[in-house]
PDB file of C-alpha atoms in Angstrom:
ATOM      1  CA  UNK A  20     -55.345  61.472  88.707  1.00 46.00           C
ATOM      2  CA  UNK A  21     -58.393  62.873  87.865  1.00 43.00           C
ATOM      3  CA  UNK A  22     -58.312  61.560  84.443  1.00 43.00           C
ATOM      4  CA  UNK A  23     -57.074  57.636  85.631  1.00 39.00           C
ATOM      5  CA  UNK A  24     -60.500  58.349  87.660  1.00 41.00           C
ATOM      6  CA  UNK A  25     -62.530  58.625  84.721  1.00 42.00           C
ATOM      7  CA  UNK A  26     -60.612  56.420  82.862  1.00 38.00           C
ATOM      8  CA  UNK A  27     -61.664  53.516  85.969  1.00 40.00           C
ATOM      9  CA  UNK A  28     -65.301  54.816  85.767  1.00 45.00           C
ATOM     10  CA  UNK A  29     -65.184  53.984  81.954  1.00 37.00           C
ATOM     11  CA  UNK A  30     -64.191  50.329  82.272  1.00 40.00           C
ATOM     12  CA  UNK A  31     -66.441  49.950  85.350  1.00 45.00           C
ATOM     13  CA  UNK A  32     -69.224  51.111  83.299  1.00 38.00           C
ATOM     14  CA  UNK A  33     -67.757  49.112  80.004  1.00 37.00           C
ATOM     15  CA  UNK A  34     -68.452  45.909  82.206  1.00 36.00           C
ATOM     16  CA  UNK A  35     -71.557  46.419  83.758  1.00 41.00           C
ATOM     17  CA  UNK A  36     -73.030  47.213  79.995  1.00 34.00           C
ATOM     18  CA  UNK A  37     -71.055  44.404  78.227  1.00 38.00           C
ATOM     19  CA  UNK A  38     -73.294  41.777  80.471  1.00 39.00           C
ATOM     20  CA  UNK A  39     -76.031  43.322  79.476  1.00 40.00           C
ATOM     21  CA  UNK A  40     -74.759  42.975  75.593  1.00 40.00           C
ATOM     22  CA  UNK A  41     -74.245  46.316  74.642  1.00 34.00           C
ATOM     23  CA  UNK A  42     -70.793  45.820  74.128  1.00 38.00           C
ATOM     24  CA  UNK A  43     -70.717  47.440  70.635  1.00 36.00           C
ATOM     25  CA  UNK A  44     -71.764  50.515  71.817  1.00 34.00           C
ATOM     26  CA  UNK A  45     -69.795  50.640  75.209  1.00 34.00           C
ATOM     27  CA  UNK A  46     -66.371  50.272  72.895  1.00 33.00           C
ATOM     28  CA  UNK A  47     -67.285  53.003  71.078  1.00 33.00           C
ATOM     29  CA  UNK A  48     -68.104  55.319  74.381  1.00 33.00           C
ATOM     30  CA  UNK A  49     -64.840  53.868  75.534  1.00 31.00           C
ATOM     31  CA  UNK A  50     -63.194  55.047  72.495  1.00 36.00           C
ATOM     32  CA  UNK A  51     -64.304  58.274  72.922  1.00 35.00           C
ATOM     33  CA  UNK A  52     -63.520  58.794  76.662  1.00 39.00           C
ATOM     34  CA  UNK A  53     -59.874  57.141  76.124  1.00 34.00           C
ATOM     35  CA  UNK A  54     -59.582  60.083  73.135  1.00 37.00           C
ATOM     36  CA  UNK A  55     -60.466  62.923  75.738  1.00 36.00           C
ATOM     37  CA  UNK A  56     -57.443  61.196  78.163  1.00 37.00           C
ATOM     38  CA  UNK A  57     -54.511  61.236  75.670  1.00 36.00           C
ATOM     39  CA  UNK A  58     -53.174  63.003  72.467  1.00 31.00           C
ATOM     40  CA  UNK A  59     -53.340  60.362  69.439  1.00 32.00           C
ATOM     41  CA  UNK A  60     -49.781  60.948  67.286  1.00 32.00           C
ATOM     42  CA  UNK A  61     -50.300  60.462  63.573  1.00 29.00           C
ATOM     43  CA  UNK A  62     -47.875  58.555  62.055  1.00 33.00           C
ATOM     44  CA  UNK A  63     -47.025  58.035  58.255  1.00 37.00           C
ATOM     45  CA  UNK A  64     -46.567  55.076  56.212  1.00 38.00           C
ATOM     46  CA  UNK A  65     -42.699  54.455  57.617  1.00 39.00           C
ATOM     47  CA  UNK A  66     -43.953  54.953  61.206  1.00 38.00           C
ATOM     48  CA  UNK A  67     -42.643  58.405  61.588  1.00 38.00           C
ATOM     49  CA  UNK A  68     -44.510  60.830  63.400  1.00 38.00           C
ATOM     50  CA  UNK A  69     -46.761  63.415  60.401  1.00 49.00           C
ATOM     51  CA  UNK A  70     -45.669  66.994  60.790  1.00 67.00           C
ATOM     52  CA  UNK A  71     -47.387  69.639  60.190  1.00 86.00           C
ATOM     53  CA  UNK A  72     -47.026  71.419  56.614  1.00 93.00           C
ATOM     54  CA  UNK A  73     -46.995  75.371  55.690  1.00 94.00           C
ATOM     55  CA  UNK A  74     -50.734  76.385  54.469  1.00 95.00           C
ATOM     56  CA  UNK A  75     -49.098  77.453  51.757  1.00 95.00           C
ATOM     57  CA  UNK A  76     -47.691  74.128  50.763  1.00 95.00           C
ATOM     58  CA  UNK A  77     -51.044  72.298  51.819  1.00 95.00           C
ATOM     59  CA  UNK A  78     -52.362  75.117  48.539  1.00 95.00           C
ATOM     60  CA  UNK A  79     -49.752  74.349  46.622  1.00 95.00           C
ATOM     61  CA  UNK A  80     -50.225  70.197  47.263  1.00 94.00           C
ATOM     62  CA  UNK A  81     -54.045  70.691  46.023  1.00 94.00           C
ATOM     63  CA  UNK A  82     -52.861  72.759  42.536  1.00 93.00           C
ATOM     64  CA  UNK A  83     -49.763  69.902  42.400  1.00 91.00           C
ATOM     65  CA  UNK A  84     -52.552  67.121  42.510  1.00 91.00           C
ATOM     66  CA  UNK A  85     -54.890  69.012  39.626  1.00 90.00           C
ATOM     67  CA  UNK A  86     -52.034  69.405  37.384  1.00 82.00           C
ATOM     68  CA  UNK A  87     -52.303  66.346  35.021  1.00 77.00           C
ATOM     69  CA  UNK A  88     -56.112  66.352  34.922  1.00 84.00           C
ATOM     70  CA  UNK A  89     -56.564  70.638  34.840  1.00 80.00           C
ATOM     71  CA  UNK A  90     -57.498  71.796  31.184  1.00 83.00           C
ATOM     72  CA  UNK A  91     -54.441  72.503  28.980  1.00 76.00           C
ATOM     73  CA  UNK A  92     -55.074  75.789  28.467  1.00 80.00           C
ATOM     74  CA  UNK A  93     -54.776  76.595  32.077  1.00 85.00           C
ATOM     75  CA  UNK A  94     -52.023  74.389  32.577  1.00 82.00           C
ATOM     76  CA  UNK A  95     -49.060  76.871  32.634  1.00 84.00           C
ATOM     77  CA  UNK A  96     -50.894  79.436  34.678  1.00 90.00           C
ATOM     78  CA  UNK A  97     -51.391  76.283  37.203  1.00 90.00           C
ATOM     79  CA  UNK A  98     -48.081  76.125  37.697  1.00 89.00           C
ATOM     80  CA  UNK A  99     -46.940  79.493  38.272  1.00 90.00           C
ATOM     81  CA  UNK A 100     -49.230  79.561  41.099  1.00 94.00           C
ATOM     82  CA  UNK A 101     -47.814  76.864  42.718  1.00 94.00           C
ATOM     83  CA  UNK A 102     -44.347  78.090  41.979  1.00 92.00           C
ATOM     84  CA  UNK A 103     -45.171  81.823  43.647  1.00 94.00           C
ATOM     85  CA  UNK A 104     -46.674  79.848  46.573  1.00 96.00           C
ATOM     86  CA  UNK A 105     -43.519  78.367  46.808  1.00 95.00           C
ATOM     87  CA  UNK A 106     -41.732  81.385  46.478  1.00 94.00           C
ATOM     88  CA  UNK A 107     -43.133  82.577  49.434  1.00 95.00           C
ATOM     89  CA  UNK A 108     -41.823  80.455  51.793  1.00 95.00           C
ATOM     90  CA  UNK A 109     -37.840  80.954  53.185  1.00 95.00           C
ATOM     91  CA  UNK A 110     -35.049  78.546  52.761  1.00 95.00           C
ATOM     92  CA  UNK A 111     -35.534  76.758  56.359  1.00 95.00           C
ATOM     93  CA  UNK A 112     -39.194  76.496  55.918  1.00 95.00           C
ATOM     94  CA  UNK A 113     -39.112  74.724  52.280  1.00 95.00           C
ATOM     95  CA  UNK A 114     -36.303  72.573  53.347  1.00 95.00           C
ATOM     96  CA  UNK A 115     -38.657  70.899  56.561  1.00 94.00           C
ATOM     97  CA  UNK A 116     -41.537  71.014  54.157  1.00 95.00           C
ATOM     98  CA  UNK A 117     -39.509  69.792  51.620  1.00 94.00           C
ATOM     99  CA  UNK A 118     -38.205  66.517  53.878  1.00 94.00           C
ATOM    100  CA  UNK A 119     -42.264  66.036  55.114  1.00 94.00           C
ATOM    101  CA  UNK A 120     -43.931  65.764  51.731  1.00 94.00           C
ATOM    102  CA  UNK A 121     -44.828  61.924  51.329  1.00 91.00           C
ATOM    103  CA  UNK A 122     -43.268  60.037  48.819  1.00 86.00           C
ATOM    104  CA  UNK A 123     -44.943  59.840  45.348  1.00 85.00           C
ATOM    105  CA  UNK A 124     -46.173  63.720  45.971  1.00 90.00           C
ATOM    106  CA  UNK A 125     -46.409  65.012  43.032  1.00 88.00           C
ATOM    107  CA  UNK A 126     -45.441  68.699  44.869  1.00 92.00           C
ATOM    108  CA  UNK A 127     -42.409  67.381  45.531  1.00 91.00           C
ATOM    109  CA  UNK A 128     -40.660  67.921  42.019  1.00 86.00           C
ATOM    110  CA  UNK A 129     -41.920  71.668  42.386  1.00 90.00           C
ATOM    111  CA  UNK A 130     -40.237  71.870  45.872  1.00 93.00           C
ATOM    112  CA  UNK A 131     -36.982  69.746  44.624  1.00 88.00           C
ATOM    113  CA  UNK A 132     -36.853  72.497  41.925  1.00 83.00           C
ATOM    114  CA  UNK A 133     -36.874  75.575  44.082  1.00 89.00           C
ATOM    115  CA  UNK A 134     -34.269  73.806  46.616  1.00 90.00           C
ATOM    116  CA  UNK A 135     -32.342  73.053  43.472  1.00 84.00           C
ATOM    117  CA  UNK A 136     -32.576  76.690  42.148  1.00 83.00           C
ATOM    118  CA  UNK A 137     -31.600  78.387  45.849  1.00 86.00           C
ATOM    119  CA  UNK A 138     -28.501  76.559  45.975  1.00 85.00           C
ATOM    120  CA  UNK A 139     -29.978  74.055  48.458  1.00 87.00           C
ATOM    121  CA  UNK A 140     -29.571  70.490  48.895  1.00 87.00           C
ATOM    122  CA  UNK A 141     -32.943  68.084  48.172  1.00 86.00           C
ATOM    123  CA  UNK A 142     -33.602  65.897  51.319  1.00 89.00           C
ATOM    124  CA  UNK A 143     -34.079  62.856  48.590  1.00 85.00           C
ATOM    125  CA  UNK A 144     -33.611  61.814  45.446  1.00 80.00           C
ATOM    126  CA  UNK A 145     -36.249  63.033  43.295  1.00 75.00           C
ATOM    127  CA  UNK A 146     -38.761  60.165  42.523  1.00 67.00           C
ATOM    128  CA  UNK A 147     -38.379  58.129  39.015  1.00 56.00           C
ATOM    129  CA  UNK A 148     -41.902  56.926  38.762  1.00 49.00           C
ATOM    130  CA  UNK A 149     -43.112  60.723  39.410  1.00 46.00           C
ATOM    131  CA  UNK A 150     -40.498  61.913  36.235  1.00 46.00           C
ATOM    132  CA  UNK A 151     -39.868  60.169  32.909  1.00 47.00           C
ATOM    133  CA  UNK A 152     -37.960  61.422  30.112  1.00 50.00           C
ATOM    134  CA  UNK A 153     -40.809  60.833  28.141  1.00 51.00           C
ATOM    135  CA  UNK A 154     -40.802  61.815  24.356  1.00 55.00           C
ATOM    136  CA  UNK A 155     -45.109  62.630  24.795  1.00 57.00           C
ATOM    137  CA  UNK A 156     -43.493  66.474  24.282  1.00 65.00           C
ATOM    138  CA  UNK A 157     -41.542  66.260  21.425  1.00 72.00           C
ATOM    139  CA  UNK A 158     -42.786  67.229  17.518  1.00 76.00           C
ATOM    140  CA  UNK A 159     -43.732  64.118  15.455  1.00 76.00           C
ATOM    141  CA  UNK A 160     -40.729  62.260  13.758  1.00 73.00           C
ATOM    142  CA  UNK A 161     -39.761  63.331  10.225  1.00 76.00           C
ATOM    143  CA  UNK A 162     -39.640  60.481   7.463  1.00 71.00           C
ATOM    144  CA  UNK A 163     -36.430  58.781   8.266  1.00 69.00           C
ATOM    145  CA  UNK A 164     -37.331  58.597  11.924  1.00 73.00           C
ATOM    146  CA  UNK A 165     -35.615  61.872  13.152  1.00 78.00           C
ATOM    147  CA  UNK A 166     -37.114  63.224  16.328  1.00 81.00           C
ATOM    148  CA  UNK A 167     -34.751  64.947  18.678  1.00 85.00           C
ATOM    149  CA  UNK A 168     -35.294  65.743  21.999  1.00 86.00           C
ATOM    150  CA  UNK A 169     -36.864  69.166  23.135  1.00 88.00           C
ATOM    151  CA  UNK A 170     -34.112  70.010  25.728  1.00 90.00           C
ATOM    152  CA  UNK A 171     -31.283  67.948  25.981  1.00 93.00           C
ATOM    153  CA  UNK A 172     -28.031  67.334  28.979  1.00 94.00           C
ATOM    154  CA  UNK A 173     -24.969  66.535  28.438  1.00 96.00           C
ATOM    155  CA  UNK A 174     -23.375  65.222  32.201  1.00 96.00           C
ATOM    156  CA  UNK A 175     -19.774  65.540  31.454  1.00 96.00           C
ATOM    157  CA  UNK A 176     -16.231  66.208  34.014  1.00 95.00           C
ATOM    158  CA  UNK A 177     -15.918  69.822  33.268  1.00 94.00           C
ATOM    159  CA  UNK A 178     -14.098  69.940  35.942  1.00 94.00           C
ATOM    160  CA  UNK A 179     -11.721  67.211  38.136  1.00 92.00           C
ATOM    161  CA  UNK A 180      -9.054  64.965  36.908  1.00 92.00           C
ATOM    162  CA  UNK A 181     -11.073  63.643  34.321  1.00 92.00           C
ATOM    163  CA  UNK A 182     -11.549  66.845  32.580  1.00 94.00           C
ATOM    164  CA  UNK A 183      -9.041  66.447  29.550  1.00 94.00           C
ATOM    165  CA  UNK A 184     -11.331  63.398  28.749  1.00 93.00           C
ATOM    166  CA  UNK A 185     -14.158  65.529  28.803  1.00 94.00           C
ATOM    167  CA  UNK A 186     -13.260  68.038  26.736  1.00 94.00           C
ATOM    168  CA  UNK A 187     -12.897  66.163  23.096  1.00 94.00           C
ATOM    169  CA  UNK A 188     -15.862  64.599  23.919  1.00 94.00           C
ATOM    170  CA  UNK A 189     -17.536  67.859  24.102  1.00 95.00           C
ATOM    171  CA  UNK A 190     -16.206  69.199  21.526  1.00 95.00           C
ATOM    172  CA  UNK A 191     -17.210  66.127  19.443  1.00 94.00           C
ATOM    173  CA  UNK A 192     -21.034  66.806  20.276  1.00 93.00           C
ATOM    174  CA  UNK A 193     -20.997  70.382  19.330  1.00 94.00           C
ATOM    175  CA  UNK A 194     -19.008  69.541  16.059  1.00 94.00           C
ATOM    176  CA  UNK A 195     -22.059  66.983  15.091  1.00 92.00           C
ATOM    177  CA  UNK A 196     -24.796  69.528  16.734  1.00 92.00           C
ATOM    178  CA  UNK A 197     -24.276  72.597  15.043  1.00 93.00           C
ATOM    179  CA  UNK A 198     -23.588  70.152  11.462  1.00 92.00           C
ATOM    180  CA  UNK A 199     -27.362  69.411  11.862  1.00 89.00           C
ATOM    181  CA  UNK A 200     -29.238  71.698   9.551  1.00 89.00           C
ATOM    182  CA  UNK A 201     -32.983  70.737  10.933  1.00 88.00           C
ATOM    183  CA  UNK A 202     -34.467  71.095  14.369  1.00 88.00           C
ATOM    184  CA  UNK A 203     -31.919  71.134  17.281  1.00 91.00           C
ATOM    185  CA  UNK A 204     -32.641  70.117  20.580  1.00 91.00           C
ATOM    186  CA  UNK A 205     -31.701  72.952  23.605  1.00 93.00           C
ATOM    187  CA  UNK A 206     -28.409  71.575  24.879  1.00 95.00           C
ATOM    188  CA  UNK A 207     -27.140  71.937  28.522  1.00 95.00           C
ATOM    189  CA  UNK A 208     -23.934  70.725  29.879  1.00 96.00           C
ATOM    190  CA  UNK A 209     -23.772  69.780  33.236  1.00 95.00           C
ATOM    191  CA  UNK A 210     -20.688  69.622  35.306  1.00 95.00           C
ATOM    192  CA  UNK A 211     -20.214  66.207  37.485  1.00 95.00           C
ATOM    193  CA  UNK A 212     -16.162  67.038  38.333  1.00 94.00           C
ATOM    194  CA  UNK A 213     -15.862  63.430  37.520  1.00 94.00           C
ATOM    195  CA  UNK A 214     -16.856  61.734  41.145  1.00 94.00           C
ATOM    196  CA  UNK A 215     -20.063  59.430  41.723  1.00 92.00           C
ATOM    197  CA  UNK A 216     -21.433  62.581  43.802  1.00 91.00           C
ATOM    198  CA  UNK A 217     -20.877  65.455  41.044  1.00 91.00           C
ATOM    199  CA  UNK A 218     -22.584  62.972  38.322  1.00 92.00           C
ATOM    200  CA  UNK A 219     -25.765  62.761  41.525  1.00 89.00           C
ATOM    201  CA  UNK A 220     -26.290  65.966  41.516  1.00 89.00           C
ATOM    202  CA  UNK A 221     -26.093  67.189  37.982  1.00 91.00           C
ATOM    203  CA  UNK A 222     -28.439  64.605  36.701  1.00 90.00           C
ATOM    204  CA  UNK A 223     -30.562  65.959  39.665  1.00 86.00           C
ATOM    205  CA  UNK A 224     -30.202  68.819  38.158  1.00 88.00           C
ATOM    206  CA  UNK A 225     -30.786  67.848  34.663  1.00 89.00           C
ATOM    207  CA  UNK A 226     -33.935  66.536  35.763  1.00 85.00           C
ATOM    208  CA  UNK A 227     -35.090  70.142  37.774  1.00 82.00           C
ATOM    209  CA  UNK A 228     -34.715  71.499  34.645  1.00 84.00           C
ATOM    210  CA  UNK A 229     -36.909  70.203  32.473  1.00 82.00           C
ATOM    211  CA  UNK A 230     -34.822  67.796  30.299  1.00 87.00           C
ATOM    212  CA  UNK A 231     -36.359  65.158  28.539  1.00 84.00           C
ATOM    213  CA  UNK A 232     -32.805  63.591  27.487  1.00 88.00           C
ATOM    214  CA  UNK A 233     -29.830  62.281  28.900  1.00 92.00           C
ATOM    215  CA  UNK A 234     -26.344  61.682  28.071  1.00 93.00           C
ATOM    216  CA  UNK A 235     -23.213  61.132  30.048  1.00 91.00           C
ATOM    217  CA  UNK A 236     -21.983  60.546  32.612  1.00 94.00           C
ATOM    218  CA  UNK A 237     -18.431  59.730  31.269  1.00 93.00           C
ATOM    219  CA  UNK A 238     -16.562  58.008  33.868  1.00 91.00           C
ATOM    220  CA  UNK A 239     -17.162  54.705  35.316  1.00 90.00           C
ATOM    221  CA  UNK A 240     -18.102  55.278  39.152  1.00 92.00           C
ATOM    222  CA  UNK A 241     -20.209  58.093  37.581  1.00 93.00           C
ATOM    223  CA  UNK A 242     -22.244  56.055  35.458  1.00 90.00           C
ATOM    224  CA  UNK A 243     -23.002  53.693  38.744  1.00 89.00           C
ATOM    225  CA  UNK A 244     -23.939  56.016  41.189  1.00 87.00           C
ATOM    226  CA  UNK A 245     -26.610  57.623  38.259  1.00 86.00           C
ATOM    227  CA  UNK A 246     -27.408  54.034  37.835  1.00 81.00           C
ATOM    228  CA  UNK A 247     -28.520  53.758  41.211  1.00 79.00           C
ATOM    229  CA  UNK A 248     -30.254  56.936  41.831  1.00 69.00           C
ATOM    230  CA  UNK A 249     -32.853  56.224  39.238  1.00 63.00           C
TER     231      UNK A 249
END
């Protein structure tokens, strides 16, 4: 009550000034007193209400946002610190902080990697535009235009019903891998049990890890739901 009593004083007084036309000034008094009344709820871009992030993410966000322009040399030992920050925090607390980072954060892939590495699941998709398989890291091309990748995964049904399909195919790569005498690429195969979901989350996967190359999935609904996530 006490505060509706102010509250009527304000707009009383908001009046009486505007005739006198100081009605820029009032508003902004008004603002002020209607601030003291009520808590103000931040909301994001989607309208959801903002929570409140770990210090130590907020650190890690600032590190995460000097990454691309911080000198080379330092580069590496940027990212360590962000990743011990993150290794701070426990499984509940980077999952919500995880789930409240913005989209387009560039702290996210960090986060999605250490969810990724704990077994846990990643609240979204990790973001294309924020990852490419770009070859910017790769050794210049020799004369005929050879220029593997640096790391390389293979998304293939190491498991499931579509296994037995898997399997020559596999052994195919290595056959022509290993028959390369110059510069290999470091190959990882990753398991999608042949569903839509199993080819999701290994070429989540792939991406946590650094690849820079793709190949796979093998089956059809595999290849669609990868299609999509990207």
């Amino acid at each position: 009550m006490h505060r509706f009593k102010e509250w009527t004083r304000l707009m009383e007084w908001t009046l009486a000034v505007e005739r006198s036309g100081l009605r820029a000034v009032c508003i902004a008094l008004l603002a002020v007193g209607l601030a003291s009344c009520a808590s103000v709820t931040t909301t994001g871009p989607t309208g959801a209400t903002a929570q409140r992030l770990d210090p130590a993410i907020v650190e890690a966000q600032d590190l995460a946002r000097q990454q691309a322009t911080v000198d080379p040399a330092k580069r590496e030992e940027n990212t360590r610190a962000i990743q011990r920050l993150i290794a701070g925090l426990d499984n509940d607390t980077l999952s919500r902080n995880a789930a409240a980072l913005p989209a387009g954060d560039p702290l996210y892939l960090y986060v999605g990697q250490a969810l990724l590495r704990r077994g846990l699941p990643l609240p979204r998709p990790f973001e294309r535009g924020g990852w490419s398989f770009e070859a910017g890291n790769r050794p210049p091309a020799e004369r005929d235009g050879y220029r593997p990748p640096v790391k390389l995964a293979v998304l293939l049904p190491l498991s499931g019903s579509l296994a037995p399909a898997a399997a020559p195919v596999r052994d195919g790569f290595l056959t022509g891998y290993y028959a390369e005498s110059r510069r290999r690429p470091e190959v990882a195969f990753y398991d999608t049990a042949g569903t839509p979901a199993g080819a999701t989350a290994a070429y989540q996967r792939a991406l946590a890890e650094g690849n820079d190359f793709v190949l796979g999935p093998l089956g059809r609904d595999e290849v669609a739901a990868v299609y999509r996530d990207v």
